[in-house]
Amino acid sequence: MSTTSEPGASPSPKGPADASTASSTPSNFIREIIEEDLRTGRRDRVVTRFPPEPNGYLHIGHAKAICLNFGMAREFGGVCHLRLDDTNPTTEDIEFVEAIQRDVRWLGFDWAEKKFHASDYYEQIYEFTEALILRGKAYVCSLSEEDTRKYRGTISEAGTPSPYRERTVEENLDLLRRMRKGEFPDGAHVVRAKIDMANPNMKLRDPPIVRIRHAHHFRTGDTWCIYPLYDFAHALSDWIEGITHSLCTLEFENNRELYDWFLEALELGNRPKQYEFARLNLTYMLMSKRKLLQLVEKKFVSGWDDPRMWTIAGLRRRGYTPEAVRNLCERVGVAKTNSVVDVALLDHVVREDLSPRSPRVMCVLNPLKVVIESWAEGEVEQLDAPYWPADIGKEGSRKVPLSREIYIERDDFMENPPKDWHRLAPGGEVRLRHGYVIRCTAVEKDETTGEIVALRCTHDPASRGGGGRKVKGTIHWVSVAHAQEVEVRLYDRLFAVEQPGVAEDITTELNSNSLVVVRGRAEPSLAEAKAGEHVQFERLGFFFVDPVDSRDGAPIFNRTVALKDSWSKQSASAGKAATEAATGASSSTATSEKGSKSESKSAEAKAGTPKGTAPKASAELSPEAQAVRDKHGITPEEARILTGDLDLLALFEAAVAAHPSPKGVAKWVVNEVRRELKGGSAKALPFTGAALGELVALVEAGTLSAPLGKEVLAELVREGGSPKAIVDKRGLTQISDSGAVETAVDAVLGENADAVARYRAGNQNVLGALVGLVMKRTGGKANPKLVNELLRKRLDSAG
Ligand code: ATP
Ligand code: MG
């Protein structure tokens, strides 16, 4: 055996963006943006970054971000920085920094000398904080945490300016400097950006940018007791490093405005731009370091690298390969809508990758003794056994000893078999892999328990190695006298439910059979198996020699993945499940090749193209897509998606006919309608393109807010109908008409004369309450920004 994939092994020279794979690489909207930027000269190079917080190990979701950031840089001859985003001293640790580097390297990527820490920039970030204060764009706020929350308002209610908002520049600077000196306890003050407390985007309501934390930082020690917050540190780190394309996941969409605000407020040139892509989610997994930490801390797993974990370290120890993980990321693609990918796709790419690198060997997991009575006592025949099936096209073989007593898998014998049984049964025949055909002549049972303890068989000397005749089944086996006892760890999914994290108590979602340890009987060649080697136990699955616990001469085998998807079968027939999961034996196939083929086919059929991902296409636009793009002026990505689904295209064209705003309509079709379709066909939608056009028109006219527009779309998808009718029926019209809002404002001011008086006496807090009253009066439909403006105008004009 010669195939190894050790942790930290140098990456294959054939990286994921290798030119030879370019033609089969599906394009994505990020690539298109970069291409366009380079083509138009907007950028002359590509600098990306992967910015993990070192507060845990990386998981397979991060692999997607790694592949994308490093992949784009590599593809366009740019660089990708590794940035440890270490602005939270209490949760971060050097152990995690090291694990992150190990994992990124293992995946096959290299940051050259471009490794940075956000903490490298603390001094610069501090100077930027003073600069913001000097420009009147930041202030020191001394509200308690609770009051800060109250003042923030809600989505439907504007916030209230902090009473500290109007502190003078001198006062702010003095406080900041004293914060830095350590004069105040945690939480006493916080620096906030001075933006807009009424902004509909909550992220812009004077977000905190620097806070006090008297904590020891693993790199800067006790130098600092103030630390920048994520959004501030992130935007500035990107700028300092000269990042061009700052790629992050969709949940940061609302943070983009803030990101831009910082760069604008500080008048920084050559700005990076943020783009958001969908997170990778897989069934049966939780993509959150915090949740993973819980599993580790509560000892549901043996550590971050437990082979049941979907951390990069866990996957590596289980025997997944970097190629398989990268391949998964490539197949999933880069989309703009979140979706959950079936884990069967991961299993599939892993099998695909392991098959040509895993020599076929034999190991019996649940042994049943067979005595071949026609075999001479003491005689041993060394059978020549090729490691590879013919279709892999590799050379190499070993000798496998056959003697009078052998072990076979208990599951490969049935006393009263069904009709289509191809394995051993009383009086029946089966072929021993690489050996002879045997016939079962008698069954030995324990007298008291009735359990089968051994089988008696005879063999056909003329049938060696496929010679002579054909029988239906071939089974694996191991000579008793030569068997090596080895530890085999049979891993299965850690969670029993497809979408874990729903139940309050995580333990109720765990799979109690996620690890079964058995003593296997392996063929002699396996005694020498080395840590980090991949093998296929014929008919059972792909196994990996555990790199942590194996010792020389005592390998431990981790099951990476079974040949068949035993999972779907398990849920179908829960009873049989435990034994099957334990042996991993497939119940109906008797030959490995048959087994692995039918398996991969079904996995492929099941996995297919995951929902919500961009259709496969080359970087070039097809002529149809180009035509749609030219006609409507929409983005290449939109054109590609629309022409990839003719029903969707028809819906789009009809909507544009009703409301000639192709760019707006395209956004709705590509993002919102596709999200609602959940992979289904647009043909089956119960509303017309004209109705969709009407909806987009309502939103664009400001009649309907975008979030309410999405609600209306959801109802259209459920029940059809007309958007206007739904808006009327549910009274969703946003009131942006200042006349109507003014009426409500005046009414509220009239009814609350004492509040007005308090405001004018200097109590700004009252504003929030008044905004709330106006919103209430309009049933939450007033445009909150407008309410704020009008109220302020009225209140500030002399009473
Ligand atoms: P977690 O919730 O697991 O801690 P995170 O986003 O907080 O994840 P970070 O260390 O901040 O973890 O993530 C580093 C980068 O990886 C970020 O750019 C983030 O967007 C990206 N990332 C995290 N999870 C995923 C995922 N599931 N799919 C794709 N990218 C991800
Ligand atoms: Mg994070």
XYZ file of C-alpha atoms in Angstrom, residues 235-714:
480
model
C -13.519 47.477 7.450
C -10.304 49.126 8.581
C -8.257 45.919 8.460
C -9.466 45.364 4.907
C -8.462 48.878 3.963
C -5.084 48.728 5.696
C -4.227 45.511 3.866
C -5.317 46.854 0.503
C -8.031 44.259 0.059
C -9.928 44.733 -3.178
C -12.770 42.232 -2.862
C -13.986 41.552 0.648
C -16.051 38.379 0.430
C -18.289 37.457 3.306
C -21.446 35.523 3.978
C -24.999 36.749 3.498
C -25.681 37.563 7.123
C -23.368 40.550 6.682
C -25.514 42.078 3.965
C -26.827 44.779 6.299
C -23.338 45.491 7.560
C -22.190 46.542 4.118
C -23.639 50.026 4.480
C -21.746 50.436 7.714
C -18.551 49.093 6.141
C -18.842 51.726 3.423
C -19.739 54.423 5.935
C -16.497 53.953 7.887
C -14.360 54.210 4.768
C -16.302 57.206 3.555
C -16.297 59.009 6.907
C -12.528 58.625 7.137
C -12.187 59.676 3.504
C -10.035 56.690 2.708
C -9.100 56.188 -0.927
C -8.814 52.949 -2.860
C -11.627 51.331 -0.983
C -12.268 47.618 -0.754
C -15.769 46.478 -1.609
C -17.794 43.915 0.251
C -19.734 41.158 -1.521
C -21.889 38.553 0.159
C -22.343 34.915 -0.763
C -24.420 32.098 0.690
C -23.108 30.072 3.613
C -22.482 26.395 3.170
C -24.946 24.367 5.181
C -25.134 20.596 5.165
C -27.821 18.344 6.558
C -27.014 16.689 9.906
C -24.445 19.374 10.719
C -24.388 22.623 12.649
C -22.155 25.273 11.114
C -21.253 27.269 14.147
C -18.062 27.291 16.124
C -20.051 28.111 19.232
C -22.144 24.961 18.851
C -19.079 22.899 18.049
C -17.438 24.243 21.181
C -20.432 23.014 23.173
C -20.036 19.522 21.766
C -16.384 19.544 22.753
C -16.891 21.064 26.192
C -19.766 18.773 27.120
C -17.699 15.840 25.906
C -20.220 14.556 23.375
C -17.142 14.062 21.216
C -13.523 13.315 22.048
C -12.267 16.713 20.889
C -12.260 19.183 18.011
C -10.739 16.489 15.801
C -13.191 13.735 16.717
C -13.826 11.986 13.391
C -17.566 12.586 13.788
C -17.013 16.334 13.768
C -17.302 18.298 10.533
C -14.377 20.421 11.568
C -11.572 20.302 9.017
C -9.513 18.538 11.707
C -12.259 15.962 12.270
C -12.768 15.326 8.573
C -9.032 14.907 8.112
C -8.763 12.408 10.956
C -11.713 10.476 9.614
C -10.012 10.069 6.258
C -11.661 12.702 4.099
C -9.243 14.217 1.630
C -8.626 17.864 0.787
C -9.478 17.061 -2.813
C -12.909 15.774 -1.782
C -13.647 18.802 0.380
C -12.584 21.204 -2.371
C -14.608 19.243 -4.834
C -17.671 19.578 -2.637
C -17.203 23.337 -2.452
C -16.847 23.554 -6.182
C -19.982 21.530 -6.827
C -22.026 23.496 -4.373
C -20.985 26.671 -6.152
C -21.299 30.234 -4.970
C -24.844 31.460 -4.738
C -26.631 34.463 -3.352
C -29.362 32.576 -1.556
C -28.869 30.266 1.378
C -29.705 26.622 1.054
C -28.999 23.349 2.783
C -26.956 20.821 0.856
C -27.742 17.129 1.293
C -24.872 15.445 3.097
C -25.200 12.622 0.563
C -23.332 14.922 -1.810
C -20.382 15.054 0.579
C -20.400 11.266 0.993
C -20.509 10.967 -2.748
C -17.517 13.181 -3.494
C -15.554 11.424 -0.772
C -16.205 7.971 -2.227
C -15.388 9.255 -5.673
C -12.062 10.580 -4.458
C -11.142 7.608 -2.268
C -11.944 4.879 -4.746
C -8.842 5.261 -6.932
C -6.557 5.754 -3.940
C -7.761 2.963 -1.653
C -6.402 -0.538 -2.245
C -9.052 -3.232 -1.787
C -8.369 -5.497 1.161
C -10.368 -7.843 3.362
C -11.439 -7.514 6.959
C -14.269 -9.314 8.739
C -16.057 -7.188 11.314
C -18.541 -9.625 12.782
C -16.884 -13.031 12.396
C -18.491 -16.421 11.928
C -16.151 -19.417 11.720
C -16.278 -21.692 8.665
C -14.506 -25.060 8.547
C -13.744 -26.233 5.005
C -13.829 -29.959 5.548
C -12.497 -30.812 2.120
C -9.365 -28.775 2.852
C -6.372 -30.685 4.214
C -5.493 -29.937 7.812
C -2.418 -27.677 8.045
C -2.389 -26.790 4.356
C -2.071 -23.115 3.463
C -2.460 -21.707 -0.026
C -1.154 -18.218 -0.784
C -3.677 -16.730 -3.192
C -2.647 -13.935 -5.477
C -4.970 -11.027 -4.779
C -4.835 -7.810 -6.824
C -5.332 -4.615 -4.832
C -7.322 -2.905 -7.551
C -10.386 -3.699 -9.594
C -9.776 -3.629 -13.326
C -11.534 -0.310 -13.956
C -9.120 1.594 -11.706
C -6.298 0.480 -13.961
C -3.635 0.202 -11.257
C -1.102 -2.560 -10.744
C -0.236 -4.266 -7.484
C -1.229 -7.290 -5.498
C -0.473 -9.172 -2.319
C -0.713 -12.778 -1.152
C -3.686 -13.775 0.938
C -3.429 -17.067 2.844
C -6.321 -19.508 2.710
C -6.520 -22.426 5.145
C -9.016 -24.941 6.474
C -10.639 -22.489 8.902
C -11.761 -19.051 7.869
C -13.942 -16.227 9.157
C -16.768 -14.851 7.119
C -19.173 -12.053 7.985
C -22.040 -13.310 10.126
C -24.446 -11.374 7.922
C -23.304 -13.336 4.887
C -25.023 -16.460 6.108
C -28.742 -17.038 6.546
C -30.339 -20.232 7.664
C -33.682 -19.487 6.070
C -32.870 -17.040 3.315
C -35.335 -15.213 1.094
C -35.573 -16.161 -2.559
C -33.145 -13.611 -3.970
C -30.391 -14.398 -1.444
C -27.007 -14.520 -3.188
C -24.861 -15.364 -0.233
C -24.337 -18.450 1.866
C -27.206 -20.662 3.070
C -27.522 -24.355 4.003
C -26.793 -26.370 0.865
C -25.994 -23.165 -1.042
C -22.828 -21.954 -2.741
C -20.845 -18.765 -2.697
C -17.438 -17.711 -3.973
C -14.665 -16.688 -1.583
C -13.139 -13.498 -2.963
C -9.923 -14.342 -4.885
C -10.468 -18.020 -4.031
C -12.774 -20.981 -4.380
C -16.455 -21.701 -4.458
C -17.640 -23.255 -1.199
C -20.880 -25.081 -0.358
C -22.421 -25.122 3.094
C -23.039 -28.631 4.286
C -23.894 -28.214 7.964
C -24.623 -25.593 10.625
C -23.220 -25.912 14.149
C -25.204 -24.379 16.981
C -24.669 -23.776 20.637
C -26.803 -26.370 22.396
C -28.224 -24.077 25.019
C -28.587 -20.743 23.226
C -29.220 -22.070 19.735
C -26.785 -19.487 18.360
C -24.868 -20.454 15.231
C -21.225 -20.965 16.201
C -19.721 -22.348 12.980
C -20.480 -23.593 9.494
C -19.185 -26.713 7.817
C -18.417 -26.378 4.123
C -16.695 -28.103 1.237
C -14.831 -26.407 -1.573
C -14.590 -27.023 -5.297
C -10.855 -27.327 -6.125
C -11.520 -26.572 -9.814
C -13.079 -23.199 -9.116
C -10.060 -21.167 -7.993
C -9.930 -17.487 -8.904
C -13.076 -17.479 -11.005
C -12.181 -20.633 -12.826
C -14.741 -23.211 -13.801
C -18.129 -21.855 -13.000
C -20.204 -18.945 -11.977
C -22.066 -18.499 -8.723
C -24.211 -15.556 -7.803
C -22.384 -14.183 -4.787
C -18.823 -13.429 -3.748
C -17.997 -12.739 -0.113
C -14.934 -11.536 1.773
C -13.182 -13.729 4.325
C -10.011 -14.069 6.408
C -8.035 -17.177 7.393
C -8.457 -17.816 11.130
C -4.838 -18.797 11.724
C -3.558 -15.702 9.917
C -6.135 -13.149 11.046
C -4.902 -9.941 12.639
C -7.170 -8.591 15.305
C -7.589 -4.860 14.747
C -9.678 -2.109 16.257
C -12.220 -0.742 13.847
C -14.169 2.433 14.602
C -17.444 2.639 12.763
C -18.493 6.251 12.572
C -21.881 7.476 11.632
C -23.555 10.881 11.737
C -23.264 12.607 15.078
C -26.795 13.959 14.840
C -29.791 11.784 14.176
C -31.871 14.629 12.794
C -31.473 16.297 9.463
C -31.594 19.841 10.828
C -30.002 19.772 14.260
C -30.058 22.759 16.552
C -33.829 23.002 16.692
C -34.438 21.202 19.976
C -33.608 23.105 23.133
C -31.662 20.136 24.448
C -29.057 19.160 21.914
C -28.675 15.695 23.449
C -32.106 14.700 22.175
C -30.829 15.214 18.648
C -27.679 13.123 18.961
C -27.372 9.759 17.252
C -26.610 7.189 19.947
C -24.965 4.916 17.370
C -22.590 7.515 16.000
C -19.604 5.450 17.103
C -19.446 1.671 17.321
C -16.062 0.099 18.074
C -15.502 -3.511 16.986
C -12.576 -5.923 16.928
C -12.158 -6.837 13.286
C -10.272 -9.828 11.822
C -8.063 -8.455 9.108
C -5.972 -10.122 6.442
C -2.262 -10.257 7.412
C -1.133 -7.472 5.052
C -3.058 -4.989 7.195
C -0.904 -5.501 10.268
C 1.628 -3.201 8.641
C -0.838 -0.501 7.673
C 0.570 2.912 8.527
C -1.163 5.882 10.070
C -2.658 8.032 7.338
C -3.258 5.223 4.834
C -6.546 4.766 3.026
C -7.949 1.323 2.277
C -11.211 -0.109 1.160
C -12.437 -3.068 3.178
C -14.180 -4.939 0.430
C -17.934 -4.647 0.634
C -17.769 -2.585 3.830
C -16.457 0.844 3.107
C -13.485 3.157 2.955
C -11.269 3.145 6.036
C -8.438 5.354 7.201
C -5.678 4.388 9.602
C -6.227 6.712 12.556
C -3.304 9.136 12.644
C -3.610 9.771 16.382
C -4.210 6.481 18.159
C -2.606 3.933 15.809
C 0.691 2.363 16.832
C 3.204 0.490 14.685
C 1.841 -3.003 14.192
C -1.453 -1.977 15.818
C -3.346 0.098 13.310
C -6.775 1.451 14.172
C -9.169 1.812 11.301
C -11.654 4.667 11.091
C -14.546 4.144 8.764
C -14.498 7.207 6.553
C -17.642 6.352 4.632
C -19.606 3.193 3.963
C -19.911 1.956 0.416
C -23.635 2.165 0.538
C -25.668 4.856 2.113
C -26.773 2.848 5.120
C -28.382 5.972 6.487
C -31.447 6.110 4.257
C -31.975 2.427 4.829
C -31.652 2.904 8.539
C -34.427 5.393 8.744
C -36.553 3.142 6.561
C -36.149 0.077 8.747
C -35.052 1.242 12.135
C -35.042 -2.231 13.646
C -32.365 -3.750 11.524
C -30.425 -0.571 11.709
C -28.173 -1.159 14.658
C -26.552 -4.342 13.424
C -26.227 -2.989 9.951
C -24.691 0.203 11.159
C -22.382 -1.838 13.309
C -21.094 -4.134 10.613
C -21.608 -1.666 7.813
C -22.448 -4.682 5.715
C -24.812 -4.162 2.879
C -27.753 -6.458 2.990
C -28.271 -7.290 -0.628
C -25.040 -6.947 -2.537
C -22.517 -9.690 -2.525
C -19.738 -8.119 -4.516
C -17.900 -4.966 -3.773
C -17.909 -3.531 -7.241
C -21.583 -3.973 -7.623
C -22.027 -2.437 -4.217
C -19.983 0.629 -4.798
C -21.457 1.308 -8.191
C -25.074 1.106 -7.226
C -24.245 3.223 -4.225
C -22.628 6.024 -6.111
C -25.411 6.099 -8.616
C -28.070 6.497 -5.988
C -26.080 9.116 -4.124
C -25.682 11.057 -7.304
C -29.335 10.845 -8.146
C -30.194 11.974 -4.660
C -27.659 14.716 -4.376
C -27.882 16.111 -7.866
C -27.374 19.810 -8.067
C -28.064 21.218 -4.664
C -30.910 23.650 -4.473
C -30.147 27.276 -4.672
C -26.822 27.008 -6.379
C -25.892 28.648 -9.598
C -26.311 26.386 -12.586
C -23.188 24.901 -14.010
C -21.783 27.012 -16.781
C -18.506 28.165 -18.128
C -17.239 31.651 -17.473
C -18.417 32.677 -20.927
C -22.069 33.668 -21.239
C -24.066 31.528 -23.598
C -25.460 33.364 -26.653
C -28.981 33.144 -25.160
C -27.839 34.600 -21.854
C -25.914 37.320 -23.646
C -29.009 38.194 -25.658
C -31.182 38.464 -22.542
C -28.502 40.517 -20.883
C -28.204 42.901 -23.812
C -31.945 43.259 -24.129
C -32.589 44.079 -20.472
C -29.334 45.417 -19.124
C -29.294 42.920 -16.263
C -26.172 41.351 -14.742
C -24.469 38.360 -16.376
C -25.293 36.226 -13.347
C -28.972 37.088 -13.599
C -28.973 36.411 -17.326
C -27.306 33.086 -16.753
C -29.775 32.022 -14.098
C -32.790 33.116 -16.104
C -31.714 31.381 -19.286
C -30.895 28.282 -17.278
C -34.575 27.874 -16.442
C -36.974 28.675 -19.236
C -40.017 28.824 -16.947
C -38.268 31.394 -14.825
C -37.337 33.328 -17.946
C -40.947 33.326 -19.110
C -42.063 34.645 -15.736
C -39.425 37.358 -15.923
C -40.399 38.441 -19.441
C -44.074 38.608 -18.530
C -43.321 40.618 -15.395
C -41.178 43.060 -17.366
C -43.948 43.431 -19.909
C -46.275 44.502 -17.087
C -43.720 46.650 -15.294
C -40.872 47.761 -17.536
C -38.140 47.820 -14.898
C -36.034 44.828 -15.907
C -33.253 45.379 -13.397
C -35.656 45.524 -10.490
C -37.717 42.609 -11.741
C -34.605 40.513 -12.327
C -33.526 40.986 -8.699
C -36.902 39.792 -7.481
C -37.036 36.815 -9.800
C -33.477 35.687 -9.253
C -33.430 36.141 -5.494
C -36.901 36.173 -3.989
C -38.910 34.051 -6.399
C -36.190 31.418 -6.551
C -35.974 31.381 -2.787
C -39.727 30.768 -2.584
C -39.573 28.087 -5.264
C -37.290 26.017 -3.049
C -36.048 24.111 -6.055
C -39.522 23.646 -7.571
C -40.620 24.748 -11.012
C -41.750 28.269 -11.820
C -44.360 26.781 -14.119
C -46.398 25.587 -11.157
C -46.637 29.043 -9.554
C -50.218 30.166 -8.998
C -49.632 33.723 -10.154
C -48.787 35.396 -13.414
C -45.774 37.369 -14.469
C -48.021 40.409 -14.601
C -48.821 39.964 -10.907
C -45.141 39.822 -10.119
C -44.571 42.980 -12.148
C -47.309 44.673 -10.132
C -45.623 43.648 -6.893
C -42.242 45.004 -7.966
C -43.941 48.220 -9.040
C -45.531 48.615 -5.595
C -42.187 48.203 -3.878
C -40.363 50.487 -6.240
C -42.985 53.175 -5.772
C -42.505 52.991 -2.007
C -46.106 51.906 -1.524
C -44.856 48.710 0.014
C -41.672 48.263 2.019
C -39.296 45.593 0.755
C -39.809 43.255 3.747
C -43.577 43.498 3.393
C -43.120 42.929 -0.347
C -41.486 39.615 0.447
C -44.422 38.714 2.641
C -46.800 39.491 -0.179
C -44.722 37.341 -2.514
C -44.904 34.469 -0.046
